[in-house]
Coordinates of C-alpha atoms in Angstrom, one line a residue:
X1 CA 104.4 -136.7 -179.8
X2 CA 103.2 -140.2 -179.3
X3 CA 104.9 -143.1 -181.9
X4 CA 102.8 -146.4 -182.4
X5 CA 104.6 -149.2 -183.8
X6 CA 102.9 -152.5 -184.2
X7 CA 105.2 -155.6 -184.3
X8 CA 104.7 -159.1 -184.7
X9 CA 100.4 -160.4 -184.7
X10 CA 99.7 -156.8 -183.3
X11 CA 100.5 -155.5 -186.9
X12 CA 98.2 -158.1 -188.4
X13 CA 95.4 -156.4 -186.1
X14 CA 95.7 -153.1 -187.8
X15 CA 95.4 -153.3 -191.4
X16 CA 98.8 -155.1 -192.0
X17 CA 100.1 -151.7 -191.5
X18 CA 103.5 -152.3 -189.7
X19 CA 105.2 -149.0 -189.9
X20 CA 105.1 -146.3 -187.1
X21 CA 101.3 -144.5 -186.5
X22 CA 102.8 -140.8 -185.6
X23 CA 100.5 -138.4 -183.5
X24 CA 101.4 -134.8 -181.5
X25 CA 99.3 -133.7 -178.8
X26 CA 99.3 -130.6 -176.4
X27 CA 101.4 -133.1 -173.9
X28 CA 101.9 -136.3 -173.6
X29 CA 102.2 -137.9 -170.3
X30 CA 103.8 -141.5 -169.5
X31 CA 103.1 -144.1 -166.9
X32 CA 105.2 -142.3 -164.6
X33 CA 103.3 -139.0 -164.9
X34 CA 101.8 -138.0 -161.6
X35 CA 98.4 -136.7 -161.1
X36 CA 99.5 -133.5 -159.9
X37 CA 101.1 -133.0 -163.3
X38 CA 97.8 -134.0 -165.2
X39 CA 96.5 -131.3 -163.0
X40 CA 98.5 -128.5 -164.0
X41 CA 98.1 -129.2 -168.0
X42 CA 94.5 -130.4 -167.8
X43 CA 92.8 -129.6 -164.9
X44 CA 93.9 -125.9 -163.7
X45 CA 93.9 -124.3 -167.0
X46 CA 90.3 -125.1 -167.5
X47 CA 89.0 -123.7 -164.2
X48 CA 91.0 -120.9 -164.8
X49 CA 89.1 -120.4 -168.3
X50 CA 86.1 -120.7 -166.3
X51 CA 86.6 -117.8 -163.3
X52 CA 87.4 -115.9 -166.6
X53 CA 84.0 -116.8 -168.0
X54 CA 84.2 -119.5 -170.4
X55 CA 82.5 -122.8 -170.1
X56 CA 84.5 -125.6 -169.4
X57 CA 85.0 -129.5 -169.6
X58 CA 87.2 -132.2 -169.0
X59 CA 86.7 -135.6 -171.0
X60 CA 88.2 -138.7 -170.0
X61 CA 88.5 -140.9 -172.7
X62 CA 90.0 -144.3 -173.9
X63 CA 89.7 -148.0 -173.6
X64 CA 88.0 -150.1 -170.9
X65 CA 91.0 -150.3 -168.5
X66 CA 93.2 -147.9 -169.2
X67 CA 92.8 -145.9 -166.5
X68 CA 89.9 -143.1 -167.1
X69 CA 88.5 -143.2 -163.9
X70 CA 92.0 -143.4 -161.8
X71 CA 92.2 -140.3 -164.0
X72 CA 88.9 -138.5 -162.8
X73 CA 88.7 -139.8 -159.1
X74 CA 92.1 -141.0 -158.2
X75 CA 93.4 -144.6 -156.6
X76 CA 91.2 -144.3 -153.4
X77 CA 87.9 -145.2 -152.2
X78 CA 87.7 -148.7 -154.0
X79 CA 86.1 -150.0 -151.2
X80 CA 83.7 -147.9 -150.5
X81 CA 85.8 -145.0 -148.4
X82 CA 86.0 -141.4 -149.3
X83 CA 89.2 -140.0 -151.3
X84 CA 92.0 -138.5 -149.5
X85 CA 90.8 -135.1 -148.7
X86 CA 87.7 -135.1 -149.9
X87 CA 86.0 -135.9 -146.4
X88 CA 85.0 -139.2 -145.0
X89 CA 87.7 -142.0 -144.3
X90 CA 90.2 -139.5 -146.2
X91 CA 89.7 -136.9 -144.4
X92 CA 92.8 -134.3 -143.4
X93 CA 94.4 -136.6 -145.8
X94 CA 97.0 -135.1 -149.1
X95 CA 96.3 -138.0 -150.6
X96 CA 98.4 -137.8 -154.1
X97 CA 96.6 -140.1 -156.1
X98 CA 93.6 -138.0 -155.9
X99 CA 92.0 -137.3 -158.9
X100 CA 91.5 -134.5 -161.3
X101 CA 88.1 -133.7 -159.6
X102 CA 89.2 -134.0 -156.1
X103 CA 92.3 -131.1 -157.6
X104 CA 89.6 -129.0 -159.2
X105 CA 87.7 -128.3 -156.6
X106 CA 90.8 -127.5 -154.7
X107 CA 92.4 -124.9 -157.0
X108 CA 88.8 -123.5 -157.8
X109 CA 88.2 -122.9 -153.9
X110 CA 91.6 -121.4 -154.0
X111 CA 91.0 -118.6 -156.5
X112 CA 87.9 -118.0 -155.1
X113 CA 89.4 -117.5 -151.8
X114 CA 91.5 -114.8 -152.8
X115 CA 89.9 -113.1 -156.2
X116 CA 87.2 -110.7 -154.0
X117 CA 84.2 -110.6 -155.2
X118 CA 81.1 -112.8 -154.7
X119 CA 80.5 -116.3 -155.5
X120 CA 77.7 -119.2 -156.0
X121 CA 78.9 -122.8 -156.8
X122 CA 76.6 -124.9 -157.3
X123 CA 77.2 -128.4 -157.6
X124 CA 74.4 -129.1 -160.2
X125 CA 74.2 -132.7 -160.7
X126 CA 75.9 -135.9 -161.3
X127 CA 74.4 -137.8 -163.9
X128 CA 74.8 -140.9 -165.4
X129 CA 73.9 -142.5 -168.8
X130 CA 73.3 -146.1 -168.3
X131 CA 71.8 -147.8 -171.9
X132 CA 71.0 -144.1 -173.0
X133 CA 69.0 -143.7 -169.8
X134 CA 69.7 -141.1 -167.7
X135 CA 69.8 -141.3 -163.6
X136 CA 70.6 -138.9 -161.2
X137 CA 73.4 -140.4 -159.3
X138 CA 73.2 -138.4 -156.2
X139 CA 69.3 -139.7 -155.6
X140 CA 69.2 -142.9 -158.0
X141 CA 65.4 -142.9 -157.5
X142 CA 64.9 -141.0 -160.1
X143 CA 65.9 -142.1 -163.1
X144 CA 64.8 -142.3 -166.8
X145 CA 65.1 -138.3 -166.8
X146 CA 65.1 -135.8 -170.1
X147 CA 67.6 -133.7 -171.3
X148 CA 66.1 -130.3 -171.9
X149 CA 67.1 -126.7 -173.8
X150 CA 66.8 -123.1 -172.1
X151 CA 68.8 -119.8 -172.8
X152 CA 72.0 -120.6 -170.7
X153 CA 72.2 -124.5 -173.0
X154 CA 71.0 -128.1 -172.1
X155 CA 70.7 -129.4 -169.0
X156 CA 69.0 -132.3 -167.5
X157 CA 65.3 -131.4 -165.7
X158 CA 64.9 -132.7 -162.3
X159 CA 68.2 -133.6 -161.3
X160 CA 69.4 -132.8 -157.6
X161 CA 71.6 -130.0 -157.1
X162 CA 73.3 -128.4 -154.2
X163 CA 74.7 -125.0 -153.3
X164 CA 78.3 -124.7 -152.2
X165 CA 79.7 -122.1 -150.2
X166 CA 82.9 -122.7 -148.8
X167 CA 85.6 -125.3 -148.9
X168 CA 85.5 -127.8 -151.8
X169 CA 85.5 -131.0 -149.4
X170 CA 81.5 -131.0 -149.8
X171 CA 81.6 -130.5 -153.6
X172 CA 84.2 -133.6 -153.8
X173 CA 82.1 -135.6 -151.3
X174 CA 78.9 -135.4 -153.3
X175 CA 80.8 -136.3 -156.4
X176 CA 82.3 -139.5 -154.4
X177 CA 79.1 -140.2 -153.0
X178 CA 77.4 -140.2 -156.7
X179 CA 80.5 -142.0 -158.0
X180 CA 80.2 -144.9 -155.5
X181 CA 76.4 -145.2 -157.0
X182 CA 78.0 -145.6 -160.3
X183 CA 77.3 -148.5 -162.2
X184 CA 80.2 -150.7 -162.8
X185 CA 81.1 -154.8 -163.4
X186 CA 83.5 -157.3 -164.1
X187 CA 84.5 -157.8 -167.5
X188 CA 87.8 -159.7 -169.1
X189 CA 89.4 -156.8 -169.2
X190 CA 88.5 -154.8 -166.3
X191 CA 87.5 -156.4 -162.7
X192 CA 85.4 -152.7 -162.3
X193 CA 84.7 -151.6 -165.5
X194 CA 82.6 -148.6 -166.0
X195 CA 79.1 -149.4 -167.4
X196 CA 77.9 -145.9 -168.0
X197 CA 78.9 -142.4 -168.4
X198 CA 78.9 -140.0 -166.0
X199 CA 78.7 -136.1 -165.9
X200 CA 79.8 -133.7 -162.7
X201 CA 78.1 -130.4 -163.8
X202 CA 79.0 -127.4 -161.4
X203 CA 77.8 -123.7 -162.1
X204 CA 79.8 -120.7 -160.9
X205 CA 78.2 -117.7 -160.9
X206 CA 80.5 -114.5 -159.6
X207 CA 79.4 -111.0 -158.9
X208 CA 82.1 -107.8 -159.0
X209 CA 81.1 -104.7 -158.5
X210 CA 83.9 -102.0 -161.1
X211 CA 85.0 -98.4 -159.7
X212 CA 82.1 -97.2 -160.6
X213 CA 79.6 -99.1 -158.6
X214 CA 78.1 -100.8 -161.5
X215 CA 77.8 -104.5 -160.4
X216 CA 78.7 -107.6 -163.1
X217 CA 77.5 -110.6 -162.8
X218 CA 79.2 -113.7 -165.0
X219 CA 77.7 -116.9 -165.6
X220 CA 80.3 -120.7 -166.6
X221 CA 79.3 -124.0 -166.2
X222 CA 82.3 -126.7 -165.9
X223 CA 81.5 -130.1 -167.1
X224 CA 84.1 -133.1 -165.4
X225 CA 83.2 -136.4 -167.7
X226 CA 84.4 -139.9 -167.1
X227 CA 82.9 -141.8 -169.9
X228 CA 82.7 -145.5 -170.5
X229 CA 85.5 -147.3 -171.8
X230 CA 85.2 -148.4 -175.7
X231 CA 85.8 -152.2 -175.9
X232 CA 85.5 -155.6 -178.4
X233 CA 83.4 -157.9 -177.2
X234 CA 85.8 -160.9 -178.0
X235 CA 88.6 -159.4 -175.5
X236 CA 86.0 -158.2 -172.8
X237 CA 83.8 -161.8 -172.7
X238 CA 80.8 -159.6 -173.0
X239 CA 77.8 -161.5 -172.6
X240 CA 73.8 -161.4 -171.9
X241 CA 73.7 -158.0 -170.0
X242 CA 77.2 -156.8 -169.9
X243 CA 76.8 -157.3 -174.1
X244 CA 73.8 -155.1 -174.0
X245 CA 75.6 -152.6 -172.8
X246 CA 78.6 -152.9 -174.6
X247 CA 76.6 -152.2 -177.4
X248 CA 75.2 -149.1 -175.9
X249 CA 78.1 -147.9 -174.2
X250 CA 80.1 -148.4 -178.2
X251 CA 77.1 -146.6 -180.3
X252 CA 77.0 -143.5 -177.5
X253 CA 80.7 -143.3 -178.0
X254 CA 80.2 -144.1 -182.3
X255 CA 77.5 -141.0 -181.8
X256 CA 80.5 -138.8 -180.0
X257 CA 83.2 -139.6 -182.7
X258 CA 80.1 -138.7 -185.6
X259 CA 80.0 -135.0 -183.5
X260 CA 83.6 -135.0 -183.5
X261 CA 84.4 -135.6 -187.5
X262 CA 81.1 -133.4 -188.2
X263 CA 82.8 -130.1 -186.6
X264 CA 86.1 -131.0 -188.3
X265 CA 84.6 -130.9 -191.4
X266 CA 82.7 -127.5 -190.3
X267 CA 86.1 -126.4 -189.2
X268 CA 87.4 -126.5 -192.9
X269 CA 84.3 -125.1 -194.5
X270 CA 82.2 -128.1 -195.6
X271 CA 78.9 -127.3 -194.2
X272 CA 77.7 -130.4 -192.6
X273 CA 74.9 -131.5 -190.1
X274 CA 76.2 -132.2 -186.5
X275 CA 74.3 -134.9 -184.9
X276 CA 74.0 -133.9 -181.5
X277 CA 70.5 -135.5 -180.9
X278 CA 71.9 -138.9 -182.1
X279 CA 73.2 -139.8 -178.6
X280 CA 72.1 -138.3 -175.1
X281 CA 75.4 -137.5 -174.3
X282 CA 76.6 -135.1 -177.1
X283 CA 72.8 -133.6 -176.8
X284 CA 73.5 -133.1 -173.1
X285 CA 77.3 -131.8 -174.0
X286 CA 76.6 -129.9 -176.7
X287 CA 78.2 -126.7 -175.5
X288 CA 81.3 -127.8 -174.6
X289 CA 82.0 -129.9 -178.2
X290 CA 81.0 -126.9 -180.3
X291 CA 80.1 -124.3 -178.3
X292 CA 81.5 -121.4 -176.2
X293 CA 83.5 -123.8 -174.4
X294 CA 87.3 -124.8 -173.4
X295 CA 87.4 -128.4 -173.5
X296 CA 90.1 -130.7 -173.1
X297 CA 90.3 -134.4 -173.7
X298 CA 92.3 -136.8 -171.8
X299 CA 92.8 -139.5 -174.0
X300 CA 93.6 -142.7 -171.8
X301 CA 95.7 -145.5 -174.0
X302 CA 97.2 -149.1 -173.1
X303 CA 101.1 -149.6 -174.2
X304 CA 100.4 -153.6 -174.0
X305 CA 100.8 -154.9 -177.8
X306 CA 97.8 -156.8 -177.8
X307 CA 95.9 -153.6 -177.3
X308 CA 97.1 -151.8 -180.4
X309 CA 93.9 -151.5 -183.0
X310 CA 92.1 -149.7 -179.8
X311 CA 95.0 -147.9 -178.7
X312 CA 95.3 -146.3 -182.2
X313 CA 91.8 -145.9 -182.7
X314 CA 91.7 -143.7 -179.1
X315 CA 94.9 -141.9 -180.2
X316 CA 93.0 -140.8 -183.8
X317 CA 90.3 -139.9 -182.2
X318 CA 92.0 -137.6 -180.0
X319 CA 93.8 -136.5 -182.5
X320 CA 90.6 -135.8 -184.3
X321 CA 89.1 -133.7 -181.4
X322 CA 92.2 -131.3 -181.4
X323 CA 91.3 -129.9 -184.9
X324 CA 88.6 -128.2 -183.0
X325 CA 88.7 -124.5 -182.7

């Protein structure tokens, strides 16, 4: 369980409420949790769920600052260079910061090393949502792309993909490569503050054939998300451009919470409307909020006291999501 308790001005910042906020969670995981450990709760039962089958996501989510994408990528490659492991100036590298991404692909590559059978990975895209616009990250050329509907779900038309066949170092390059197109700036809060959203899509496909000779072929899709940290505009200093999208980045994540309290309310029998189509993101997510989907949410909070209306208003939001079935 997580216990919040507001002293001094910070109780002034949340409704004059100074008594303890009281929230339980799957696991919680303090500032001396290792990534490895995120890993094994988050990260390795979801690709797991996916060899079995199921679609799957990871969502990284909290304030500007809190540590999302250290989360998602890991501590290296600020300047430009390639995480450990995950080819480039890292290369041959067990770097133990790396990220949950980086440790997906891994473990994935692992179990697909020894499961038999045959499979596809394909490293679909990497997209980012920039002021609702969508860009492919891996050729930022194109940009100002659709999200469109099929029979396997939504997906984003015209966005690069590639095939992966071996070893995960590729997969994880790609992403770093995308990542490194990201688009981030300085704010009062965060020197490299995320300005957009971003979405590593992969597809597994496997093939087994049973005793019998019949073959089986079985279709996930895992979805890794870093999304944009929520903020106030008087503690970031937003202004001119980095306001505008502030304002985007808080109505995309306003849209997600909307989707969130809509299938809660499903969940306990009110028929209710979800507004996917109110934000690209939960259009482009769709499946993994309320579909056939394991998702898990990494909720990303800040102990500092000055922090405390957004750290309880991650921590509800979180708490929110896990009401999903």
């Amino acid at each position: 369980g997580v216990v919040v308790q507001p002293v001094g001005s910070s109780a002034v910042r949340v409704a004059s409420h100074p008594e303890p906020h009281t929230f339980s969670f799957d696991y919680v995981a303090g500032d001396a949790t290792n990534q490895e450990t995120i890993f094994t709760v988050t990260g390795k039962p979801i690709v797991d769920n996916c060899l079995a089958g199921y679609n799957g996501c990871i969502f990284a989510y909290g304030q500007t600052g809190s540590g999302k994408t250290y989360t998602m990528l890991g501590g290296s490659g600020e300047e430009g260079d390639a995480p450990g492991g995950a080819g480039g100036a890292g290369a041959g590298a067990r770097d133990d910061s790396r990220g949950l991404i980086q440790r997906v692909f891994e473990h994935l590559f692992a179990r697909i090393a020894r499961g038999g059978g045959k499979f596809l990975l394909e490293c679909s895209f990497l997209a980012e949502i920039y002021n609702e616009t969508i860009t492919d990250l891996l050729d930022p050329s194109r940009t100002n792309l659709h999200v469109r509907e099929n029979l396997e779900g939504q997906y984003v038309s015209n966005l690069t993909a590639h095939e992966v066949y071996r070893g995960g170092c590729g997969a994880a390059r790609w992403g770093w490569a995308g990542w490194a197109n990201r688009r981030v700036g300085e704010t009062n809060m965060n020197e490299r503050s995320s300005r957009s959203h971003s979405v590593f899509t992969c597809k597994l496909q496997s093939k087994t054939v049973d005793q019998y000779g019949t073959s089986h072929i079985r279709c996930s899709r895992l979805h890794l998300v870093d999304l944009a940290g929520s903020e106030r505009q008087k503690a970031s200093g937003a202004q001119g451009e980095r306001l505008k999208e502030a304002t985007a980045i808080n109505k995309s994540l306003s849209a997600l919470g909307n989707v969130i309290m809509s299938l809660v309310d499903q969940q306990h029998g009110r028929g209710r409307h979800i507004p996917y189509r109110d934000s690209r993101l939960t259009y482009l997510l769709q499946d993994s909020l309320g579909g056939n989907a394991k998702t898990c949410l990494v909720a990303a909070v800040s102990p500092a006291a000055v922090n405390v209306a957004e750290t309880l208003s991650t921590l509800r939001f979180a708490d929110q999501a896990k009401r999903i079935k």
